[in-house]
Amino acid sequence: MQIGQALSGASLPVAYGPVRARGNNLINQQLADNSRVALYILGEGVWDGIDRLWINGKLANAADTTLVHFHNGFDGTLGAGLAPSSNGGDQLVDNFWSLLPANFQPLTFSRKAYLMVHAPADPQAPSNTLDVIGDYRTARVRIFDATGAQTAFQYSLNPAWQILDLVLRQMLQREWTAAGAAAGGGDLSAAQKARINFQSFKTCADICDTVLASGAKTFEGGVAYPSMAGLPQALNQLAMLSQTYLLEQSGQITLLPDEARASTFVMTSAHITAGSFEASKSQLRGAQNRFIGTFNDLQAQKNADIDTVGNVGLSRTANVVTVKVPAGQVHGFLANDNVDIVNPTDASFAGTITVATVIDARTFTGAQTGANATSGGGYVGTTVSRFAQRTKVIDHEAHQLAVGQRGLALTPTYKRVPVSIDFGNNTMERVERILNFIKVRNLGADTTPYIAPFTATIQASAYRWTRSATC
Amino acid sequence: MPRALPGGMSADVAKLAAFASIALLDLQTVDGTQYFWTDNNYSQYQSRLTGALQTYSPWLKTVGPLTLSRDFTTDGGDLIIQNLSGNTIDRDVAAALKNHEFEGALAILRIWLPLFADAALEFHGYISEQKPNDEEVTFRLLQLADFSQFNIAEDVISELCTWRYKSAQCGSTGSAIVCNKQFPTCKDGTHNAQERFNGVLASPPASAVVNPPPVVTTIVGAGNTDTFAPHPNLTVNPTSAGTPARNTGFRGLDFE
């Protein structure tokens, strides 16, 4: 998700996982040498860091402290004063303030992740406005073991830990310090921990982290909220992205995976109130049967395929990888381009390389640390093409046909009732997988003949409590 | 294998059918006042609030039904409390409502199985929507993790600090009792938390702005004036020229 610019009164964005953001430009001062000092508020801390930064459309060296200072959004250091003293990595006052006129009041922007740049004059800039865009690793979150012992406070793409962080940040631990959260053992009291079923969160986190045959984790990604939203909407989105659901059981907030599991109780006729069993399909008429998943693609868009394993599309020798695209295709890259290798058969080749040499239109090389190996498959694309807005549409054709009667002597047609779902920052494979899960879970198997699922209501004498169940 | 009943339980069991359940409600108002109510007779049970044996008063008339769901709708149900006990001037529950604020009170409801000295269901919630009448009072019991009452990205970028004074984020240990959230206040010796100030201050006067970019769609915060007064060196997008400045103190340059 791209975080657009906003001014006073705008929400301070909250983000999880990887995002591409411009930020809220609060200072843009041109100096006598035509260089500029600019400050961008990014979001609520603590953010982890920068993956890539582009200034005026050119990839910048984010580690160059004469150019860029990233501040994670820690709490300001009490007693440290407001004299410029920092090149980033903390929440002291940035050294670039000393380049600004004296009547600018230096600040720490406590608990705000922000970027300060000192961009030299750039005659080759595509426009006369300063444009700074970054790929950022956003919120650091608390991570626990099954017993509730905090094991880390770190950046995570795991939706289970992101859900827990939302619950802690918004409900249980609203007043906290970054230092406390990062301290050994964390900052939650025993009473606060008693409100969380850590075993359940750990189980879900492990499921999310399970690596599939494709090499991708089962569920991971990122979401960003550049403006205020209801917590249920945010939790609902993250739960959807991880196929989990959140309950409060006996005072404990519990995250459960939405998956097949063993029965814990067999309800028989002895439990069911006579005549209370009802099974209907009443909700099917207006049911959504076209699922439109929108997301920003975490993977680069394809420039060219990588040749097959048999044709040695990928070869790594002495920490230099050679990439070859199939006959009939050209890669189109130039030296120093940043290129992503996506979904190779051997996952150790996946990642970003900088093009060192362009051997020919089909072959190029780049540095990549790893054991000597050969592989192939997947594709290559530019790193800058990540976060492209993409859409995946999944239809339940059997249901569309079932509700598509047109009239006498007319065959039913496919009647579509669409629903759009925001998957944040994700991948096509994962979005497709989750959409298929939602499709089948809501409407049953997309097969012919179509048998729609029942919705059943049962009243049972469980000590005067009424529960409803859907099956 | 025979199981010894907890003290005081035998009498209850004798009154009840084998698997009959009772409701136990532990309630604590924001001012710390605690109440222990049941739909059974006066009896002592181990409290979830205190961990000790407490006498539960038979004030609960009916409990629930509770509606529980797996989506993000708030779980909850109604509690009906008797409002008959007390004296002719002040009934017990009416007096409690008069003297203590029950809105938001922490409530732990247990469906208790006396035979097993264990809860079949435990529901942690808070009280809302108290509706008293002559003979009974209805409370709405809502799920404690009531997500619908919270927002995300709720903090705003402002020229004032948004921390609660002396909160963990504020960090002030100053002698001042209150804070007006402005930077000069934060900076003074009685607050002394300038490094934790999270507001964004007004930009410097327009005279300090030198050669800003020529294409600008939004310019605000020219000093302390409410009048839009761009610096002569500024080239302003015609669509925003002459519009009143927002007194935000921001010098916002919108590049979109």
Coordinates of N, CA and C in Angstrom, one line a residue, chain B residues 62-209:
Chain B
T62 N -32.2 -13.1 36.0 CA -32.0 -13.9 34.8 C -30.7 -13.5 34.2
V63 N -30.1 -14.4 33.5 CA -28.8 -14.2 32.8 C -28.9 -14.7 31.4
G64 N -28.6 -13.8 30.5 CA -28.5 -14.2 29.1 C -29.9 -14.2 28.4
P65 N -30.0 -14.9 27.3 CA -28.9 -15.7 26.7 C -27.8 -14.8 26.1
L66 N -26.5 -15.4 26.2 CA -25.4 -14.7 25.6 C -25.3 -15.1 24.1
T67 N -25.0 -14.1 23.3 CA -24.8 -14.4 21.9 C -23.3 -14.4 21.7
L68 N -22.7 -15.5 21.2 CA -21.3 -15.6 21.0 C -21.1 -15.9 19.5
S69 N -20.1 -15.2 18.9 CA -19.9 -15.4 17.5 C -18.4 -15.5 17.2
R70 N -18.0 -16.0 16.1 CA -16.6 -16.1 15.7 C -16.2 -14.9 14.8
D71 N -17.1 -14.1 14.4 CA -16.7 -12.9 13.6 C -16.4 -11.8 14.6
F72 N -16.4 -10.6 14.1 CA -15.9 -9.5 15.0 C -17.1 -8.7 15.6
T73 N -18.3 -9.3 15.5 CA -19.4 -8.6 16.3 C -19.2 -8.9 17.7
T74 N -19.6 -7.9 18.5 CA -19.4 -8.0 20.0 C -20.3 -9.1 20.6
D75 N -19.7 -10.0 21.4 CA -20.5 -11.0 22.1 C -21.2 -10.3 23.3
G76 N -22.3 -10.8 23.7 CA -23.0 -10.1 24.8 C -24.3 -10.7 25.1
G77 N -25.0 -10.2 26.1 CA -26.3 -10.6 26.5 C -26.8 -9.7 27.7
D78 N -28.0 -9.9 28.1 CA -28.5 -9.1 29.2 C -28.5 -9.8 30.5
L79 N -28.3 -9.0 31.6 CA -28.5 -9.5 33.0 C -29.6 -8.7 33.6
I80 N -30.5 -9.4 34.3 CA -31.6 -8.7 35.0 C -31.3 -8.9 36.5
I81 N -31.2 -7.8 37.2 CA -30.9 -7.8 38.6 C -32.2 -7.4 39.4
Q82 N -32.4 -8.0 40.5 CA -33.6 -7.6 41.3 C -33.4 -6.2 41.9
N83 N -34.4 -5.5 42.0 CA -34.3 -4.2 42.7 C -35.4 -4.0 43.8
L84 N -35.5 -5.1 44.6 CA -36.5 -5.2 45.6 C -35.9 -5.1 47.0
S85 N -34.8 -5.7 47.2 CA -34.2 -5.7 48.5 C -33.8 -4.3 48.9
G86 N -33.6 -4.1 50.2 CA -33.2 -2.8 50.7 C -34.3 -2.3 51.6
N87 N -34.4 -1.0 51.7 CA -35.5 -0.4 52.6 C -36.5 0.4 51.7
T88 N -37.5 0.9 52.3 CA -38.5 1.6 51.5 C -38.0 2.8 50.8
I89 N -36.9 3.4 51.3 CA -36.4 4.6 50.7 C -35.4 4.3 49.7
D90 N -34.5 3.4 50.0 CA -33.4 3.2 49.1 C -33.2 1.7 48.9
R91 N -33.5 1.2 47.7 CA -33.3 -0.2 47.5 C -31.9 -0.5 47.1
D92 N -31.5 -1.7 47.4 CA -30.0 -2.0 47.3 C -29.4 -1.7 46.0
V93 N -30.0 -2.2 44.9 CA -29.4 -2.0 43.6 C -29.5 -0.5 43.2
A94 N -30.7 0.1 43.5 CA -30.8 1.5 43.2 C -29.8 2.3 43.9
A95 N -29.5 2.0 45.2 CA -28.5 2.7 45.9 C -27.1 2.5 45.3
A96 N -26.8 1.3 44.9 CA -25.5 1.0 44.2 C -25.4 1.8 43.0
L97 N -26.5 1.9 42.2 CA -26.4 2.7 40.9 C -26.2 4.1 41.2
K98 N -26.8 4.6 42.3 CA -26.7 6.0 42.7 C -25.3 6.4 43.1
N99 N -24.7 5.5 43.8 CA -23.4 5.8 44.5 C -22.2 5.4 43.7
H100 N -22.4 4.6 42.7 CA -21.2 4.1 41.9 C -21.6 4.1 40.4
E101 N -20.6 4.4 39.6 CA -20.9 4.3 38.1 C -20.6 2.9 37.6
F102 N -21.7 2.3 37.1 CA -21.6 1.0 36.6 C -21.2 0.9 35.1
E103 N -21.3 2.0 34.5 CA -20.9 2.0 33.0 C -19.4 1.6 32.9
G104 N -19.2 0.6 32.2 CA -17.8 0.1 32.0 C -17.3 -0.8 33.1
A105 N -18.2 -1.1 34.0 CA -17.7 -2.0 35.1 C -17.2 -3.3 34.6
L106 N -16.1 -3.8 35.2 CA -15.6 -5.1 34.8 C -16.6 -6.2 35.3
A107 N -17.0 -7.1 34.5 CA -17.9 -8.2 34.9 C -17.4 -9.5 34.5
I108 N -17.4 -10.5 35.4 CA -17.0 -11.8 35.0 C -18.2 -12.7 35.4
L109 N -18.8 -13.3 34.4 CA -19.9 -14.2 34.6 C -19.5 -15.6 34.5
R110 N -19.9 -16.4 35.4 CA -19.6 -17.8 35.3 C -20.8 -18.7 35.4
I111 N -21.0 -19.6 34.6 CA -22.0 -20.6 34.7 C -21.4 -21.8 35.5
W112 N -21.8 -21.9 36.8 CA -21.0 -22.7 37.7 C -21.7 -24.0 38.0
L113 N -21.0 -25.1 38.0 CA -21.5 -26.4 38.3 C -21.1 -26.7 39.7
P114 N -22.0 -26.6 40.6 CA -21.6 -26.8 42.0 C -21.1 -28.2 42.3
L115 N -21.7 -29.2 41.5 CA -21.2 -30.6 41.8 C -19.8 -30.8 41.5
F116 N -19.3 -30.0 40.5 CA -17.9 -30.2 40.1 C -17.0 -29.0 40.5
A117 N -17.6 -28.1 41.2 CA -16.9 -26.9 41.6 C -16.1 -26.3 40.5
D118 N -16.7 -26.2 39.4 CA -16.0 -25.7 38.2 C -17.0 -25.0 37.3
A119 N -16.5 -24.1 36.4 CA -17.3 -23.3 35.5 C -17.5 -24.0 34.2
A120 N -18.8 -24.1 33.8 CA -19.1 -24.6 32.4 C -18.8 -23.5 31.4
L121 N -18.9 -22.3 31.8 CA -18.6 -21.2 30.9 C -18.2 -20.0 31.7
E122 N -17.2 -19.3 31.2 CA -16.7 -18.1 31.9 C -16.7 -17.0 30.8
F123 N -17.3 -15.9 31.2 CA -17.4 -14.8 30.2 C -16.9 -13.5 30.8
H124 N -15.9 -12.9 30.3 CA -15.4 -11.7 30.8 C -15.9 -10.5 30.0
G125 N -16.5 -9.6 30.6 CA -17.1 -8.5 29.9 C -17.1 -7.2 30.7
Y126 N -17.9 -6.3 30.2 CA -18.1 -5.0 30.9 C -19.6 -4.7 30.8
I127 N -20.0 -3.8 31.7 CA -21.4 -3.4 31.9 C -21.7 -2.2 31.1
S128 N -22.8 -2.1 30.4 CA -23.3 -0.9 29.8 C -24.8 -0.9 29.8
E129 N -25.4 0.2 29.4 CA -26.8 0.3 29.2 C -27.6 -0.2 30.5
Q130 N -27.4 0.5 31.6 CA -28.2 0.1 32.7 C -29.6 0.7 32.7
K131 N -30.6 -0.1 32.8 CA -32.0 0.3 32.7 C -32.7 0.0 34.0
P132 N -32.7 0.9 35.0 CA -33.4 0.5 36.2 C -34.9 0.8 36.2
N133 N -35.7 0.0 36.8 CA -37.1 0.4 37.1 C -37.4 0.0 38.5
D134 N -38.7 0.0 38.8 CA -39.1 -0.2 40.2 C -38.6 -1.5 40.8
E135 N -38.7 -2.6 40.1 CA -38.4 -3.9 40.6 C -37.2 -4.6 40.1
E136 N -36.7 -4.1 39.1 CA -35.5 -4.8 38.5 C -34.6 -3.8 37.7
V137 N -33.4 -4.2 37.5 CA -32.5 -3.4 36.7 C -31.9 -4.3 35.6
T138 N -31.9 -3.8 34.4 CA -31.3 -4.6 33.3 C -29.9 -4.0 33.0
F139 N -28.9 -4.9 32.9 CA -27.6 -4.5 32.5 C -27.3 -5.2 31.2
R140 N -26.6 -4.5 30.3 CA -26.1 -5.1 29.1 C -24.7 -5.6 29.4
L141 N -24.4 -6.8 29.2 CA -23.1 -7.4 29.4 C -22.5 -7.6 28.1
L142 N -21.3 -6.9 27.9 CA -20.7 -7.0 26.6 C -19.3 -7.6 26.7
Q143 N -18.8 -8.2 25.7 CA -17.5 -8.8 25.6 C -16.4 -7.8 26.0
L144 N -15.5 -8.3 26.8 CA -14.4 -7.4 27.3 C -13.5 -6.9 26.1
A145 N -13.2 -7.9 25.3 CA -12.4 -7.5 24.1 C -13.4 -7.0 23.0
D146 N -13.9 -5.9 23.3 CA -14.9 -5.3 22.4 C -14.2 -4.5 21.3
F147 N -13.8 -5.1 20.3 CA -13.0 -4.5 19.3 C -13.7 -3.3 18.6
S148 N -15.0 -3.4 18.6 CA -15.7 -2.3 17.9 C -15.5 -0.9 18.6
Q149 N -15.0 -0.9 19.8 CA -14.8 0.3 20.5 C -13.4 0.9 20.2
F150 N -12.6 0.3 19.3 CA -11.2 0.8 19.1 C -11.0 1.1 17.6
N151 N -10.0 1.9 17.4 CA -9.7 2.3 16.0 C -8.2 2.1 15.9
I152 N -7.8 2.0 14.6 CA -6.4 1.9 14.3 C -6.0 3.2 13.5
A153 N -4.8 3.6 13.6 CA -4.3 4.8 13.0 C -5.1 6.0 13.5
E154 N -5.4 6.0 14.8 CA -6.2 7.0 15.4 C -5.4 8.2 15.8
D155 N -4.1 8.1 15.9 CA -3.3 9.2 16.3 C -3.2 10.2 15.1
V156 N -3.3 11.5 15.4 CA -3.2 12.4 14.3 C -1.9 13.3 14.4
I157 N -1.5 13.7 13.2 CA -0.4 14.6 13.1 C -0.9 16.0 13.4
S158 N -0.3 16.6 14.5 CA -0.9 17.8 15.0 C 0.3 18.7 15.5
E159 N 0.0 19.9 15.7 CA 1.0 20.8 16.3 C 1.1 20.6 17.8
L160 N 0.1 19.9 18.3 CA 0.1 19.7 19.8 C 0.5 18.2 20.0
C161 N 1.1 18.0 21.2 CA 1.5 16.6 21.5 C 0.2 15.8 21.8
T162 N 0.2 14.6 21.4 CA -1.0 13.8 21.6 C -0.8 12.7 22.8
W163 N 0.3 12.8 23.4 CA 0.5 11.8 24.5 C -0.3 12.3 25.8
R164 N -0.8 11.4 26.5 CA -1.4 11.7 27.8 C -0.2 12.1 28.7
Y165 N -0.4 13.3 29.4 CA 0.7 13.8 30.2 C 1.1 12.8 31.3
K166 N 2.4 12.6 31.3 CA 3.1 11.6 32.3 C 2.8 10.2 31.9
S167 N 2.3 9.9 30.8 CA 2.1 8.5 30.3 C 3.5 8.0 30.0
A168 N 3.6 6.7 29.7 CA 4.9 6.1 29.4 C 5.5 6.8 28.2
Q169 N 4.7 7.1 27.2 CA 5.3 7.7 26.0 C 5.7 9.1 26.3
C170 N 5.0 9.8 27.2 CA 5.4 11.2 27.5 C 6.7 11.2 28.3
G171 N 6.7 10.4 29.3 CA 7.9 10.3 30.1 C 8.2 11.4 31.1
S172 N 7.4 12.4 31.1 CA 7.7 13.5 32.0 C 7.6 13.1 33.5
T173 N 8.6 13.6 34.2 CA 8.6 13.4 35.7 C 8.6 14.8 36.3
G174 N 8.1 15.8 35.6 CA 8.2 17.2 36.0 C 7.2 17.4 37.2
S175 N 7.3 18.6 37.8 CA 6.5 18.9 38.9 C 5.1 19.4 38.5
A176 N 5.0 19.8 37.3 CA 3.7 20.4 36.9 C 2.6 19.3 37.0
I177 N 1.4 19.8 37.3 CA 0.3 18.9 37.4 C -0.4 18.6 36.1
V178 N -0.5 19.6 35.3 CA -1.2 19.5 34.0 C -0.2 19.9 32.9
C179 N -0.7 19.6 31.7 CA 0.1 20.0 30.5 C -0.9 20.4 29.4
N180 N -0.5 21.6 28.8 CA -1.4 22.0 27.7 C -1.0 21.5 26.3
K181 N 0.0 20.6 26.3 CA 0.4 19.8 25.1 C 1.1 20.7 24.1
Q182 N 1.5 21.9 24.5 CA 2.2 22.7 23.5 C 3.7 22.6 23.8
F183 N 4.5 22.9 22.7 CA 5.9 22.6 22.8 C 6.6 23.5 23.9
P184 N 6.3 24.8 24.0 CA 7.0 25.6 25.0 C 6.7 25.0 26.4
T185 N 5.5 24.5 26.6 CA 5.1 23.9 27.9 C 5.9 22.7 28.2
C186 N 6.0 21.9 27.1 CA 6.7 20.6 27.3 C 8.2 20.8 27.6
K187 N 8.7 21.9 27.1 CA 10.1 22.2 27.2 C 10.5 22.8 28.5
D188 N 9.5 23.4 29.2 CA 9.9 24.1 30.4 C 10.3 23.2 31.6
G189 N 10.9 23.8 32.6 CA 11.5 23.0 33.6 C 10.5 22.2 34.5
T190 N 9.3 22.5 34.4 CA 8.3 21.8 35.2 C 7.7 20.6 34.5
H191 N 8.0 20.5 33.2 CA 7.5 19.4 32.4 C 8.7 18.6 31.9
N192 N 9.6 19.3 31.3 CA 10.9 18.7 30.9 C 10.8 17.4 30.2
A193 N 10.1 17.4 29.1 CA 10.0 16.2 28.3 C 10.0 16.5 26.8
Q194 N 10.8 17.6 26.5 CA 10.8 18.1 25.1 C 11.3 17.0 24.1
E195 N 12.1 16.1 24.5 CA 12.5 15.0 23.6 C 11.4 14.0 23.2
R196 N 10.4 14.0 24.0 CA 9.2 13.1 23.8 C 8.1 13.8 23.1
F197 N 8.2 15.1 22.9 CA 7.1 15.9 22.3 C 6.8 15.3 20.9
N198 N 5.6 14.9 20.6 CA 5.3 14.3 19.4 C 4.5 15.1 18.4
G199 N 4.4 16.4 18.7 CA 3.7 17.3 17.8 C 4.6 17.7 16.6
V200 N 4.1 18.4 15.7 CA 4.9 19.0 14.6 C 4.7 20.5 14.6
L201 N 5.7 21.2 14.8 CA 5.6 22.6 15.1 C 5.3 23.4 13.8
A202 N 4.9 24.7 14.1 CA 4.7 25.6 13.0 C 6.0 25.8 12.2
S203 N 5.8 26.1 10.9 CA 7.0 26.3 10.1 C 7.5 27.7 10.4
P204 N 8.7 28.0 10.0 CA 9.2 29.4 10.2 C 8.5 30.4 9.4
P205 N 8.7 31.7 9.7 CA 8.1 32.7 8.9 C 8.4 32.6 7.4
A206 N 7.6 33.1 6.6 CA 7.7 33.0 5.1 C 9.1 33.6 4.7
S207 N 9.6 34.5 5.4 CA 10.9 35.1 5.0 C 12.0 34.1 5.1
A208 N 11.8 33.1 5.8 CA 12.9 32.1 6.0 C 12.8 31.1 4.9
V209 N 11.8 31.1 4.1 CA 11.6 30.1 3.0 C 12.3 30.6 1.8

